[in-house]
C-alpha cells in the first residue's frame, strides 16, 4: 500500500531514496561500495515515513548529511547520525589516518592543525612519509618560473 506523504521533492526524501538505491540497485556504479559489500537498509527504513520520523528526532537539518558511524555497517537507526560534509569526509574507507601527538587523526585534520597544505601532506603520505618527515617544513626554494615549488622538497 502506497501512502501519500507529499515529500517526494524534498531533500530528505532524496537522501532516503539514494540510500536505498546504493544498497539495492546493482546497476549503480557505486553499488559495489554499498550493497555489493553486504551493506543494506534496515527493514524499518524500507518505508520513508519511519526514516523521516527518525531523521526529525535525531537532528536532521538541510546542511547535514546522513553518516554511517561504522562504515562497514548497515543503514539503521543505531548506526546513523547527521553530520556536516566535512565530518563525513573523515569517515570514508579511503580516508588516510596518521598518528599526531599520540592521537589518530585524518590527513585533513593534520593539515588544519599544522597549516601544511593538504595536497602536500597527501603526496608525502603516498610516498611513505610518516611522523616528523610527514610534517617537515616546506622548502621555499624558488622554481625556474620564480614561484615557490613545494614539490622540490619532497
Short mmCIF file of C-alpha atoms in Angstrom, two decimals:
data_model
loop_
_atom_site.label_atom_id
_atom_site.label_comp_id
_atom_site.label_asym_id
_atom_site.label_seq_id
_atom_site.Cartn_x
_atom_site.Cartn_y
_atom_site.Cartn_z
CA UNK A 1 0.00 0.00 0.00
CA UNK A 2 1.44 3.35 -1.05
CA UNK A 3 0.96 6.18 1.40
CA UNK A 4 0.95 9.72 0.01
CA UNK A 5 3.16 11.91 2.12
CA UNK A 6 3.78 14.78 -0.31
CA UNK A 7 7.52 14.78 0.39
CA UNK A 8 8.86 13.28 -2.86
CA UNK A 9 10.53 16.56 -3.83
CA UNK A 10 12.26 17.18 -0.50
CA UNK A 11 15.98 16.80 0.18
CA UNK A 12 15.27 14.29 2.94
CA UNK A 13 13.32 12.09 0.53
CA UNK A 14 16.21 12.22 -1.97
CA UNK A 15 18.63 11.19 0.80
CA UNK A 16 16.39 8.23 1.72
CA UNK A 17 15.94 7.22 -1.91
CA UNK A 18 19.68 7.48 -2.59
CA UNK A 19 20.45 5.35 0.47
CA UNK A 20 18.10 2.62 -0.74
CA UNK A 21 19.42 2.76 -4.30
CA UNK A 22 23.08 2.49 -3.24
CA UNK A 23 22.23 -0.71 -1.39
CA UNK A 24 19.72 -2.28 -3.78
CA UNK A 25 20.35 -1.13 -7.36
CA UNK A 26 23.05 -3.30 -8.91
CA UNK A 27 23.11 -1.03 -11.98
CA UNK A 28 24.52 1.90 -10.00
CA UNK A 29 28.24 2.41 -10.48
CA UNK A 30 28.73 2.79 -6.70
CA UNK A 31 26.71 -0.32 -5.79
CA UNK A 32 29.93 -2.28 -5.17
CA UNK A 33 30.74 0.06 -2.26
CA UNK A 34 27.36 -0.50 -0.56
CA UNK A 35 25.04 -3.38 -1.47
CA UNK A 36 27.93 -5.17 -3.14
CA UNK A 37 29.76 -5.18 0.23
CA UNK A 38 26.71 -6.52 2.06
CA UNK A 39 25.53 -3.14 3.38
CA UNK A 40 21.75 -2.85 3.43
CA UNK A 41 18.93 -0.63 4.68
CA UNK A 42 17.14 -1.98 7.76
CA UNK A 43 13.56 -3.21 7.47
CA UNK A 44 12.23 -0.24 9.44
CA UNK A 45 13.62 2.24 6.87
CA UNK A 46 12.28 0.47 3.79
CA UNK A 47 9.41 2.95 4.07
CA UNK A 48 10.03 6.69 4.03
CA UNK A 49 7.85 7.79 6.97
CA UNK A 50 9.78 5.85 9.69
CA UNK A 51 13.04 7.22 8.22
CA UNK A 52 11.57 10.74 8.18
CA UNK A 53 10.46 10.45 11.82
CA UNK A 54 13.88 9.15 12.88
CA UNK A 55 15.59 11.99 11.00
CA UNK A 56 13.45 14.65 12.66
CA UNK A 57 14.07 13.18 16.15
CA UNK A 58 17.82 12.94 15.53
CA UNK A 59 18.80 16.41 14.41
CA UNK A 60 18.26 16.46 10.64
CA UNK A 61 18.74 19.85 9.02
CA UNK A 62 19.27 20.93 5.41
CA UNK A 63 23.04 21.42 5.78
CA UNK A 64 23.69 17.95 7.20
CA UNK A 65 24.20 14.60 5.51
CA UNK A 66 23.50 11.03 6.60
CA UNK A 67 26.51 9.24 8.04
CA UNK A 68 27.02 5.60 8.99
CA UNK A 69 29.07 5.53 12.21
CA UNK A 70 30.59 2.19 11.23
CA UNK A 71 31.40 2.49 7.50
CA UNK A 72 31.06 -1.29 7.24
CA UNK A 73 27.69 -1.32 8.99
CA UNK A 74 24.15 -1.05 7.70
CA UNK A 75 21.82 1.90 7.34
CA UNK A 76 19.87 1.60 10.60
CA UNK A 77 18.97 3.92 13.48
CA UNK A 78 21.78 2.76 15.80
CA UNK A 79 24.45 3.19 13.11
CA UNK A 80 23.45 6.53 11.57
CA UNK A 81 23.83 10.16 12.54
CA UNK A 82 23.57 13.55 10.81
CA UNK A 83 26.91 15.29 10.17
CA UNK A 84 28.41 18.04 8.05
CA UNK A 85 30.09 17.12 4.77
CA UNK A 86 33.45 17.93 6.36
CA UNK A 87 32.79 15.48 9.20
CA UNK A 88 31.62 12.83 6.75
CA UNK A 89 34.81 13.12 4.71
CA UNK A 90 36.70 11.89 7.78
CA UNK A 91 34.76 8.62 7.89
CA UNK A 92 35.38 7.15 4.47
CA UNK A 93 37.05 3.79 3.92
CA UNK A 94 39.70 5.64 1.87
CA UNK A 95 40.45 8.36 4.43
CA UNK A 96 44.13 8.19 5.46
CA UNK A 97 44.81 8.37 9.19
CA UNK A 98 48.09 9.27 10.88
CA UNK A 99 49.28 9.49 14.44
CA UNK A 100 49.94 13.00 15.73
CA UNK A 101 50.65 13.81 19.38
CA UNK A 102 49.61 10.28 20.38
CA UNK A 103 46.22 10.68 18.68
CA UNK A 104 44.90 9.12 15.47
CA UNK A 105 43.66 11.87 13.12
CA UNK A 106 42.95 12.29 9.41
CA UNK A 107 45.36 13.96 7.00
CA UNK A 108 42.78 16.73 6.59
CA UNK A 109 42.78 17.34 10.33
CA UNK A 110 46.60 17.29 10.32
CA UNK A 111 46.56 19.91 7.57
CA UNK A 112 44.30 22.15 9.66
CA UNK A 113 46.46 21.70 12.77
CA UNK A 114 49.85 22.25 11.10
CA UNK A 115 48.87 24.70 8.37
CA UNK A 116 50.55 22.48 5.76
CA UNK A 117 48.60 22.24 2.52
CA UNK A 118 46.52 19.04 2.37
CA UNK A 119 47.84 18.12 -1.10
CA UNK A 120 51.42 18.41 0.16
CA UNK A 121 50.65 16.12 3.09
CA UNK A 122 48.81 13.70 0.82
CA UNK A 123 51.76 13.48 -1.64
CA UNK A 124 54.14 12.88 1.24
CA UNK A 125 51.82 10.26 2.77
CA UNK A 126 51.51 8.39 -0.55
CA UNK A 127 55.31 8.45 -0.83
CA UNK A 128 55.54 6.75 2.57
CA UNK A 129 56.50 9.71 4.77
CA UNK A 130 55.28 9.44 8.34
CA UNK A 131 55.78 11.21 11.69
CA UNK A 132 58.23 14.12 11.59
CA UNK A 133 59.07 13.57 7.93
CA UNK A 134 55.40 13.98 7.05
CA UNK A 135 55.09 17.36 8.80
CA UNK A 136 58.52 18.79 7.98
CA UNK A 137 58.54 22.46 6.94
CA UNK A 138 58.08 23.25 3.27
CA UNK A 139 61.27 24.11 1.40
CA UNK A 140 60.68 27.56 -0.08
CA UNK A 141 63.26 27.20 -2.88
CA UNK A 142 62.37 29.14 -5.98
CA UNK A 143 61.49 27.19 -9.12
CA UNK A 144 62.67 28.26 -12.56
CA UNK A 145 59.44 30.23 -13.01
CA UNK A 146 60.04 32.26 -9.87
CA UNK A 147 57.24 30.59 -7.93
CA UNK A 148 57.56 28.68 -4.70
CA UNK A 149 57.75 24.99 -5.59
CA UNK A 150 56.52 22.83 -2.72
CA UNK A 151 57.26 19.67 -4.68
CA UNK A 152 61.02 20.30 -4.77
CA UNK A 153 61.42 19.46 -1.10
CA UNK A 154 59.60 16.21 -1.47
#
